Amino acid sequence: MKSKKFHKPANEIQDLQFFGEFGGVNPSISDSATYTFMHAETMLDTFEGKTEGCYLYSRHSHPSGKYLSMALSRMENTESALVTGSGMGAITSVLLHLLSAGDHVVSSRTVYGGTYAFLKNFLPKLNIDTHFVDITKPDLVEQAIRPETKLIYTEVLSNPLLEVADIEALSNIARRHKIPLVVDNTFTPLIFTPANQGADIVIHSLTKFINGMNDMVGGAVCSSKEFINDMLNVNDGAAMLLGPVMDSLRAAEVLKNLHTLPVRMKKHSENALFLSEEMEKRGIRVKYPGLKSHPQHETFKQMMNPEFGFGGMMTVDLETADKAVRFMEKLQEMNVGYLAVSLGYFKTLFNAPGKGTSSEIPEEEQAEMGLTDGLVRMSVGLDFDIQRTLDKILKVYDEVSSVKTG
Ligand code: PLP
């Protein structure tokens, strides 16, 4: 780990130097499920977590996963990391590792639908309750903490409403109550380094920007050495016992794609800023953290690593579900991108989260948090000619809505 001042996440990735077994420029991929020991005693020590650089069994850890974990921990400026077979694998393992029956969680109310469903519907089966709060109001977070509260959970930039959590303020609250702050940084890799603002555990869905190719699902947990080792403990570690492991081949692929992440994030941000500024100028209701009109624009600026911009995610409010559907179908017809869930792809993706990725959130709660049926979430791609994309979007918008933008 480096001091905040000297931690430059893109350089951390650039400087990774892993040699392959035969001098390959990419580290060798281990395709073994189990590993041999020359001495039985070393095997015992490995079981007890006393050895460095030894592998026991690939559900526990494997070399390709280790390389990727090292890379991600350097990027996130944490001591250690582990990788999982999906983002939900990372989220559920962390929560189940930290929580027991009778415990309580304080969570942001605007989180990914799967995370919301796990907190709201699954954990109560284990007698674990969650209080959902407006995360942009730290006072409400503190008020919601009870003696049984065991963690605070939030996304830094929330899905799908793009609300920004003030990580330093939340971390101060967590410290006062001696509980960990768990943060999902999926929307904003490199842009934010939440550990530098005091987050204890940083989670990613690697499926999104980090891998960037939409050809796999994966997740990661970045935290202290103690916490990661605990999660991998053969006797009671959730990452060992629940089996959320990432496959070696996939880990090797994500590691290669991680090397282009700094360039990709810059371009996603540049394109999304251009589109949102131009659309806002024409009176279209867009939300993007890079716009001054975004309610947490200043909070974002205070926390960000400025060289990566404000990210690739924006929303457009089409007012009704019907218009949102027509807008998305026409955008796809015009080849602006795909009507698809997920994000962080090289092509633009769009969907209406109210009826899709956030449908787990009951309608009345969606209304309360401002998640309307007409809201379209866009993950802006790496388009080389973004002016051409803007022209297409404006044409579609004019056709679908009554507001003329031309
Ligand atoms: N976190 C966020 C912010 C997400 O948007 C998603 C998926 O959409 C996840 C976590 C879950 O990740 P995965 O689909 O890799 O399990």
Short mmCIF file of C-alpha atoms and ligand atoms in Angstrom, two decimals:
data_model
loop_
_atom_site.label_atom_id
_atom_site.label_comp_id
_atom_site.label_asym_id
_atom_site.label_seq_id
_atom_site.Cartn_x
_atom_site.Cartn_y
_atom_site.Cartn_z
CA MET A 1 0.00 0.00 0.00
CA LYS A 2 1.12 3.51 -0.76
CA SER A 3 0.32 6.81 0.86
CA LYS A 4 -2.62 8.47 -0.84
CA LYS A 5 -0.38 11.13 -2.37
CA PHE A 6 1.89 8.67 -4.15
CA HIS A 7 -0.74 6.17 -5.26
CA LYS A 8 -1.35 6.54 -9.01
CA PRO A 9 -3.66 3.69 -10.02
CA ALA A 10 -2.79 3.68 -13.74
CA ASN A 11 0.93 3.50 -12.93
CA GLU A 12 0.24 0.63 -10.55
CA ILE A 13 -1.25 -1.30 -13.47
CA GLN A 14 1.47 -0.19 -15.93
CA ASP A 15 4.21 -1.36 -13.57
CA LEU A 16 2.90 -4.91 -13.10
CA GLN A 17 5.65 -7.25 -14.20
CA PHE A 18 4.76 -10.92 -14.09
CA PHE A 19 6.91 -13.30 -16.12
CA GLY A 20 5.51 -16.46 -17.67
CA GLU A 21 7.06 -19.82 -16.80
CA PHE A 22 8.97 -19.92 -20.11
CA GLY A 23 9.73 -16.21 -20.32
CA GLY A 24 6.28 -15.41 -21.69
CA VAL A 25 5.18 -11.78 -21.43
CA ASN A 26 1.92 -13.00 -19.96
CA PRO A 27 2.05 -15.06 -16.77
CA SER A 28 1.53 -18.79 -17.29
CA ILE A 29 -1.96 -20.11 -16.69
CA SER A 30 -2.26 -22.90 -14.20
CA ASP A 31 -4.98 -25.35 -15.22
CA SER A 32 -4.69 -27.62 -12.21
CA ALA A 33 -7.41 -28.11 -9.62
CA THR A 34 -5.00 -29.54 -7.05
CA TYR A 35 -1.29 -29.05 -6.23
CA THR A 36 1.48 -31.40 -5.05
CA PHE A 37 3.84 -30.99 -2.11
CA MET A 38 7.33 -32.46 -1.79
CA HIS A 39 6.86 -32.67 1.96
CA ALA A 40 3.66 -33.49 3.83
CA GLU A 41 4.56 -30.89 6.47
CA THR A 42 4.38 -28.05 3.92
CA MET A 43 0.91 -29.26 3.00
CA LEU A 44 -0.17 -28.99 6.63
CA ASP A 45 1.34 -25.51 6.93
CA THR A 46 -0.51 -24.46 3.78
CA PHE A 47 -3.77 -25.74 5.22
CA GLU A 48 -3.16 -23.52 8.22
CA GLY A 49 -2.33 -20.53 6.03
CA LYS A 50 1.28 -20.42 7.23
CA THR A 51 3.03 -20.62 3.82
CA GLU A 52 3.56 -17.97 1.14
CA GLY A 53 3.42 -18.87 -2.57
CA CYS A 54 2.08 -22.41 -2.06
CA TYR A 55 -1.19 -23.59 -3.55
CA LEU A 56 -3.42 -26.28 -2.12
CA TYR A 57 -6.57 -26.53 -4.19
CA SER A 58 -7.97 -24.17 -6.82
CA ARG A 59 -11.24 -23.41 -5.02
CA HIS A 60 -9.03 -21.88 -2.32
CA SER A 61 -6.63 -20.02 -4.61
CA HIS A 62 -4.65 -20.50 -7.82
CA PRO A 63 -1.73 -18.66 -9.46
CA SER A 64 -3.78 -16.89 -12.15
CA GLY A 65 -6.23 -15.66 -9.50
CA LYS A 66 -3.32 -14.54 -7.36
CA TYR A 67 -1.81 -12.46 -10.19
CA LEU A 68 -5.15 -10.79 -10.87
CA SER A 69 -5.75 -10.23 -7.15
CA MET A 70 -2.34 -8.61 -6.78
CA ALA A 71 -3.06 -6.33 -9.72
CA LEU A 72 -6.45 -5.30 -8.32
CA SER A 73 -5.14 -4.70 -4.82
CA ARG A 74 -2.47 -2.39 -6.26
CA MET A 75 -5.08 -0.56 -8.30
CA GLU A 76 -7.32 -0.13 -5.24
CA ASN A 77 -4.41 0.57 -2.86
CA THR A 78 -5.34 -2.20 -0.46
CA GLU A 79 -2.99 -4.77 1.10
CA SER A 80 -4.66 -7.75 -0.53
CA ALA A 81 -7.53 -8.99 -2.71
CA LEU A 82 -9.31 -12.11 -3.91
CA VAL A 83 -11.26 -12.77 -7.09
CA THR A 84 -14.61 -14.52 -7.47
CA GLY A 85 -16.74 -16.05 -10.20
CA SER A 86 -19.14 -13.07 -10.28
CA GLY A 87 -19.72 -9.70 -8.68
CA MET A 88 -22.61 -11.19 -6.71
CA GLY A 89 -20.23 -13.95 -5.60
CA ALA A 90 -18.02 -11.23 -4.10
CA ILE A 91 -20.89 -9.27 -2.52
CA THR A 92 -22.70 -12.25 -0.98
CA SER A 93 -19.46 -13.81 0.32
CA VAL A 94 -18.41 -10.58 2.03
CA LEU A 95 -21.84 -10.09 3.61
CA LEU A 96 -22.17 -13.70 4.75
CA HIS A 97 -18.64 -13.61 6.12
CA LEU A 98 -19.28 -10.50 8.21
CA LEU A 99 -22.84 -11.16 9.36
CA SER A 100 -24.54 -13.61 11.74
CA ALA A 101 -28.13 -14.20 12.82
CA GLY A 102 -29.51 -11.18 14.69
CA ASP A 103 -27.21 -8.68 12.96
CA HIS A 104 -28.27 -5.53 11.18
CA VAL A 105 -26.98 -3.68 8.07
CA VAL A 106 -27.29 -0.03 7.06
CA SER A 107 -27.29 0.15 3.27
CA SER A 108 -27.73 2.74 0.57
CA ARG A 109 -31.21 2.41 -0.91
CA THR A 110 -29.89 2.84 -4.44
CA VAL A 111 -27.79 -0.25 -5.04
CA TYR A 112 -27.73 -2.83 -7.84
CA GLY A 113 -31.03 -4.80 -7.91
CA GLY A 114 -29.34 -8.12 -7.09
CA THR A 115 -27.61 -6.62 -4.05
CA TYR A 116 -30.88 -5.03 -2.96
CA ALA A 117 -32.74 -8.35 -3.32
CA PHE A 118 -30.06 -10.19 -1.33
CA LEU A 119 -30.25 -7.67 1.53
CA LYS A 120 -34.02 -7.30 1.45
CA ASN A 121 -35.24 -10.85 0.69
CA PHE A 122 -32.45 -13.35 1.32
CA LEU A 123 -30.71 -12.18 4.49
CA PRO A 124 -33.97 -11.98 6.54
CA LYS A 125 -34.12 -15.79 6.12
CA LEU A 126 -31.01 -15.81 8.32
CA ASN A 127 -32.54 -13.25 10.70
CA ILE A 128 -30.40 -10.41 9.34
CA ASP A 129 -32.20 -7.13 8.67
CA THR A 130 -31.26 -4.14 6.56
CA HIS A 131 -32.24 -0.52 6.93
CA PHE A 132 -32.08 1.29 3.55
CA VAL A 133 -31.18 4.98 3.61
CA ASP A 134 -30.59 7.90 1.28
CA ILE A 135 -26.80 7.55 1.18
CA THR A 136 -26.27 11.16 0.12
CA LYS A 137 -27.36 12.16 3.65
CA PRO A 138 -24.68 10.86 6.07
CA ASP A 139 -26.76 12.07 9.05
CA LEU A 140 -29.47 9.56 8.15
CA VAL A 141 -26.84 6.81 7.96
CA GLU A 142 -25.61 7.57 11.46
CA GLN A 143 -29.17 7.76 12.84
CA ALA A 144 -29.94 4.30 11.39
CA ILE A 145 -27.05 2.59 13.22
CA ARG A 146 -28.12 0.32 16.08
CA PRO A 147 -26.05 -1.75 18.53
CA GLU A 148 -26.59 -4.81 16.23
CA THR A 149 -25.40 -2.95 13.10
CA LYS A 150 -22.36 -4.77 11.77
CA LEU A 151 -21.56 -2.85 8.58
CA ILE A 152 -22.41 0.06 6.29
CA TYR A 153 -22.89 -0.84 2.61
CA THR A 154 -22.87 1.46 -0.39
CA GLU A 155 -21.91 1.88 -4.03
CA VAL A 156 -19.67 4.88 -4.66
CA LEU A 157 -21.64 5.86 -7.76
CA SER A 158 -24.99 4.17 -7.43
CA ASN A 159 -26.84 1.92 -9.83
CA PRO A 160 -28.93 3.20 -11.56
CA LEU A 161 -29.53 6.70 -10.15
CA LEU A 162 -25.89 7.81 -10.23
CA GLU A 163 -25.97 9.15 -6.68
CA VAL A 164 -22.53 9.78 -5.22
CA ALA A 165 -21.67 8.58 -1.71
CA ASP A 166 -19.26 10.70 0.33
CA ILE A 167 -16.87 7.90 1.30
CA GLU A 168 -14.85 9.96 3.77
CA ALA A 169 -17.96 11.05 5.67
CA LEU A 170 -19.29 7.48 5.73
CA SER A 171 -15.92 6.12 6.80
CA ASN A 172 -15.83 8.56 9.74
CA ILE A 173 -19.24 7.29 10.84
CA ALA A 174 -18.15 3.66 10.44
CA ARG A 175 -15.00 4.31 12.50
CA ARG A 176 -16.98 6.02 15.27
CA HIS A 177 -19.17 2.91 15.54
CA LYS A 178 -16.25 0.46 15.02
CA ILE A 179 -17.88 -1.23 12.04
CA PRO A 180 -16.53 -1.70 8.49
CA LEU A 181 -17.55 0.40 5.49
CA VAL A 182 -18.14 -1.91 2.50
CA VAL A 183 -18.09 -0.18 -0.87
CA ASP A 184 -18.96 -1.37 -4.39
CA ASN A 185 -16.77 0.53 -6.91
CA THR A 186 -18.02 -1.26 -10.05
CA PHE A 187 -19.15 1.89 -11.90
CA THR A 188 -15.98 3.84 -11.25
CA PRO A 189 -12.75 1.79 -11.32
CA LEU A 190 -9.64 4.06 -11.33
CA ILE A 191 -11.86 7.16 -11.01
CA PHE A 192 -12.23 6.49 -7.30
CA THR A 193 -9.86 4.76 -4.91
CA PRO A 194 -12.29 4.35 -2.00
CA ALA A 195 -9.65 2.86 0.32
CA ASN A 196 -7.83 6.22 0.14
CA GLN A 197 -10.94 7.83 1.64
CA GLY A 198 -11.25 5.20 4.37
CA ALA A 199 -13.35 2.36 2.87
CA ASP A 200 -12.45 -0.94 4.55
CA ILE A 201 -13.63 -3.37 1.87
CA VAL A 202 -13.88 -2.53 -1.85
CA ILE A 203 -15.90 -4.79 -4.12
CA HIS A 204 -16.03 -4.97 -7.92
CA SER A 205 -18.08 -6.74 -10.51
CA LEU A 206 -15.24 -7.41 -12.97
CA THR A 207 -17.92 -8.19 -15.55
CA LYS A 208 -18.27 -4.46 -16.25
CA PHE A 209 -15.59 -1.85 -17.01
CA ILE A 210 -12.64 -3.79 -15.62
CA ASN A 211 -12.91 -6.67 -18.09
CA GLY A 212 -14.76 -4.47 -20.58
CA MET A 213 -15.44 -7.15 -23.21
CA ASN A 214 -18.76 -8.57 -22.01
CA ASP A 215 -17.43 -12.09 -22.49
CA MET A 216 -17.38 -13.26 -18.88
CA VAL A 217 -18.66 -12.63 -15.35
CA GLY A 218 -16.33 -12.10 -12.41
CA GLY A 219 -15.90 -10.25 -9.14
CA ALA A 220 -13.29 -9.10 -6.65
CA VAL A 221 -12.87 -8.13 -3.01
CA CYS A 222 -10.01 -5.76 -2.10
CA SER A 223 -9.17 -5.24 1.56
CA SER A 224 -6.59 -5.79 4.31
CA LYS A 225 -4.42 -8.91 4.36
CA GLU A 226 -6.17 -9.97 7.54
CA PHE A 227 -9.67 -9.77 6.08
CA ILE A 228 -8.77 -11.53 2.81
CA ASN A 229 -6.94 -14.31 4.66
CA ASP A 230 -9.94 -14.63 6.95
CA MET A 231 -12.29 -14.99 4.00
CA LEU A 232 -10.03 -17.73 2.61
CA ASN A 233 -9.73 -19.57 5.92
CA VAL A 234 -10.36 -23.29 5.32
CA ASN A 235 -12.42 -23.61 8.51
CA ASP A 236 -14.79 -20.66 8.39
CA GLY A 237 -13.94 -18.39 5.45
CA ALA A 238 -16.90 -17.56 3.18
CA ALA A 239 -14.69 -17.32 0.08
CA MET A 240 -13.43 -20.85 0.73
CA LEU A 241 -16.62 -22.52 1.97
CA LEU A 242 -19.23 -21.00 -0.33
CA GLY A 243 -17.04 -21.75 -3.36
CA PRO A 244 -17.38 -18.50 -5.36
CA VAL A 245 -14.02 -19.08 -7.12
CA MET A 246 -13.04 -17.57 -10.47
CA ASP A 247 -11.68 -19.92 -13.12
CA SER A 248 -7.93 -19.65 -13.95
CA LEU A 249 -8.45 -19.04 -17.66
CA ARG A 250 -10.89 -16.23 -16.95
CA ALA A 251 -8.58 -14.66 -14.39
CA ALA A 252 -5.76 -14.62 -16.96
CA GLU A 253 -8.03 -12.92 -19.50
CA VAL A 254 -9.22 -10.23 -17.08
CA LEU A 255 -5.62 -9.47 -16.15
CA LYS A 256 -4.78 -8.76 -19.81
CA ASN A 257 -7.85 -6.55 -20.20
CA LEU A 258 -7.00 -4.67 -17.00
CA HIS A 259 -3.97 -3.24 -18.79
CA THR A 260 -6.16 -1.27 -21.19
CA LEU A 261 -8.53 -0.05 -18.45
CA PRO A 262 -6.88 3.38 -17.92
CA VAL A 263 -7.16 4.26 -21.61
CA ARG A 264 -10.70 2.88 -21.82
CA MET A 265 -11.96 4.71 -18.71
CA LYS A 266 -10.64 8.01 -20.07
CA LYS A 267 -12.43 7.49 -23.35
CA HIS A 268 -15.71 6.30 -21.75
CA SER A 269 -15.65 9.47 -19.62
CA GLU A 270 -14.79 11.78 -22.51
CA ASN A 271 -17.64 10.39 -24.63
CA ALA A 272 -20.22 10.44 -21.81
CA LEU A 273 -19.31 14.03 -20.85
CA PHE A 274 -19.65 15.17 -24.47
CA LEU A 275 -23.03 13.46 -24.94
CA SER A 276 -24.48 14.64 -21.63
CA GLU A 277 -23.32 18.25 -22.10
CA GLU A 278 -24.69 18.45 -25.63
CA MET A 279 -27.98 16.80 -24.66
CA GLU A 280 -28.43 19.03 -21.62
CA LYS A 281 -27.82 22.12 -23.78
CA ARG A 282 -30.79 21.03 -25.89
CA GLY A 283 -33.08 20.75 -22.88
CA ILE A 284 -33.01 16.95 -22.57
CA ARG A 285 -33.26 15.69 -18.98
CA VAL A 286 -29.92 13.98 -18.52
CA LYS A 287 -28.11 13.07 -15.35
CA TYR A 288 -24.32 12.73 -15.39
CA PRO A 289 -21.93 13.36 -12.48
CA GLY A 290 -19.71 15.51 -14.73
CA LEU A 291 -22.50 18.06 -15.19
CA LYS A 292 -22.74 20.97 -12.75
CA SER A 293 -26.47 20.22 -12.52
CA HIS A 294 -25.74 16.83 -10.86
CA PRO A 295 -26.56 17.22 -7.14
CA GLN A 296 -23.31 15.58 -5.99
CA HIS A 297 -21.02 17.02 -8.69
CA GLU A 298 -18.79 18.68 -6.07
CA THR A 299 -18.59 15.56 -3.87
CA PHE A 300 -17.56 13.56 -6.94
CA LYS A 301 -14.86 16.14 -7.78
CA GLN A 302 -13.43 16.08 -4.27
CA MET A 303 -12.98 12.30 -4.31
CA MET A 304 -12.01 11.61 -7.93
CA ASN A 305 -8.67 10.84 -9.54
CA PRO A 306 -9.24 13.62 -12.10
CA GLU A 307 -7.28 12.10 -14.99
CA PHE A 308 -10.05 9.51 -15.56
CA GLY A 309 -13.02 11.87 -15.82
CA PHE A 310 -16.55 11.33 -14.55
CA GLY A 311 -17.18 7.84 -15.91
CA GLY A 312 -19.19 6.26 -18.68
CA MET A 313 -22.64 6.12 -17.04
CA MET A 314 -25.45 8.59 -17.69
CA THR A 315 -29.25 8.54 -17.54
CA VAL A 316 -31.85 10.12 -19.80
CA ASP A 317 -35.40 10.72 -18.55
CA LEU A 318 -37.96 10.00 -21.29
CA GLU A 319 -40.84 10.62 -18.85
CA THR A 320 -42.92 7.54 -19.71
CA ALA A 321 -42.17 3.84 -20.00
CA ASP A 322 -43.61 3.84 -23.50
CA LYS A 323 -41.29 6.57 -24.75
CA ALA A 324 -38.33 4.93 -23.05
CA VAL A 325 -39.05 1.67 -24.90
CA ARG A 326 -39.36 3.41 -28.26
CA PHE A 327 -36.21 5.45 -27.60
CA MET A 328 -34.17 2.32 -26.85
CA GLU A 329 -35.53 0.27 -29.73
CA LYS A 330 -34.80 3.06 -32.18
CA LEU A 331 -31.32 3.63 -30.79
CA GLN A 332 -30.60 -0.03 -31.45
CA GLU A 333 -32.09 0.18 -34.96
CA MET A 334 -29.79 3.16 -35.65
CA ASN A 335 -26.85 1.09 -34.39
CA VAL A 336 -26.01 3.45 -31.52
CA GLY A 337 -25.55 0.37 -29.35
CA TYR A 338 -27.49 -2.50 -27.83
CA LEU A 339 -30.67 -2.70 -25.77
CA ALA A 340 -29.07 -4.83 -23.10
CA VAL A 341 -28.42 -4.92 -19.37
CA SER A 342 -24.91 -4.57 -17.97
CA LEU A 343 -22.35 -1.86 -18.59
CA GLY A 344 -18.73 -1.02 -19.22
CA TYR A 345 -18.67 -2.50 -22.72
CA PHE A 346 -16.88 -1.01 -25.74
CA LYS A 347 -20.27 -0.47 -27.40
CA THR A 348 -22.99 1.66 -25.83
CA LEU A 349 -25.58 -0.32 -23.83
CA PHE A 350 -28.94 0.97 -22.68
CA ASN A 351 -31.84 -0.33 -20.64
CA ALA A 352 -34.72 0.98 -18.54
CA PRO A 353 -33.77 -0.14 -15.02
CA GLY A 354 -37.21 0.44 -13.46
CA LYS A 355 -38.62 -2.60 -15.21
CA GLY A 356 -35.28 -4.36 -15.64
CA THR A 357 -32.12 -4.46 -13.51
CA SER A 358 -33.84 -2.72 -10.58
CA SER A 359 -37.19 -4.52 -10.84
CA GLU A 360 -36.38 -6.25 -7.54
CA ILE A 361 -37.06 -2.88 -5.88
CA PRO A 362 -40.83 -2.52 -5.20
CA GLU A 363 -42.62 0.13 -7.30
CA GLU A 364 -43.49 2.41 -4.37
CA GLU A 365 -39.85 2.40 -3.24
CA GLN A 366 -38.69 3.12 -6.80
CA ALA A 367 -41.00 6.14 -6.87
CA GLU A 368 -39.69 7.36 -3.52
CA MET A 369 -36.08 7.24 -4.69
CA GLY A 370 -36.84 8.91 -8.04
CA LEU A 371 -36.48 5.80 -10.20
CA THR A 372 -39.14 6.48 -12.83
CA ASP A 373 -40.38 4.18 -15.61
CA GLY A 374 -39.11 6.59 -18.24
CA LEU A 375 -35.53 6.51 -16.99
CA VAL A 376 -33.02 5.06 -19.48
CA ARG A 377 -29.57 4.17 -18.22
CA MET A 378 -26.79 4.42 -20.77
CA SER A 379 -23.34 2.94 -20.52
CA VAL A 380 -21.51 5.01 -23.11
CA GLY A 381 -19.13 3.07 -25.34
CA LEU A 382 -15.72 3.82 -26.82
CA ASP A 383 -17.09 5.36 -30.05
CA PHE A 384 -14.30 7.02 -32.01
CA ASP A 385 -16.66 9.47 -33.71
CA ILE A 386 -18.89 10.58 -30.83
CA GLN A 387 -20.35 13.52 -32.79
CA ARG A 388 -21.90 10.99 -35.19
CA THR A 389 -23.36 9.12 -32.20
CA LEU A 390 -24.79 12.37 -30.78
CA ASP A 391 -26.45 13.18 -34.11
CA LYS A 392 -28.13 9.76 -34.12
CA ILE A 393 -29.29 10.08 -30.50
CA LEU A 394 -30.77 13.55 -31.11
CA LYS A 395 -32.61 12.31 -34.20
CA VAL A 396 -34.10 9.42 -32.22
CA TYR A 397 -34.98 11.70 -29.31
CA ASP A 398 -36.79 14.14 -31.62
CA GLU A 399 -38.79 11.29 -33.13
CA VAL A 400 -39.78 9.82 -29.79
CA SER A 401 -40.43 12.91 -27.68
CA SER A 402 -42.41 16.01 -28.42
CA VAL A 403 -39.39 18.24 -27.61
CA LYS A 404 -37.46 19.32 -30.70
CA THR A 405 -33.73 19.49 -30.12
CA GLY A 406 -32.54 20.65 -33.56
N1 PLP B 1 -22.47 -4.35 -8.48
C1 PLP B 1 -22.98 -3.52 -9.41
C2 PLP B 1 -22.89 -2.04 -9.20
C3 PLP B 1 -23.61 -4.07 -10.56
O1 PLP B 1 -24.11 -3.22 -11.48
C4 PLP B 1 -23.67 -5.48 -10.71
C5 PLP B 1 -24.31 -6.10 -11.89
O2 PLP B 1 -24.97 -5.51 -12.69
C6 PLP B 1 -23.14 -6.29 -9.72
C7 PLP B 1 -22.53 -5.70 -8.62
C8 PLP B 1 -23.19 -7.79 -9.80
O3 PLP B 1 -22.17 -8.25 -10.60
P1 PLP B 1 -22.23 -9.64 -11.43
O4 PLP B 1 -23.29 -9.50 -12.46
O5 PLP B 1 -20.82 -9.75 -11.98
O6 PLP B 1 -22.54 -10.73 -10.45
#
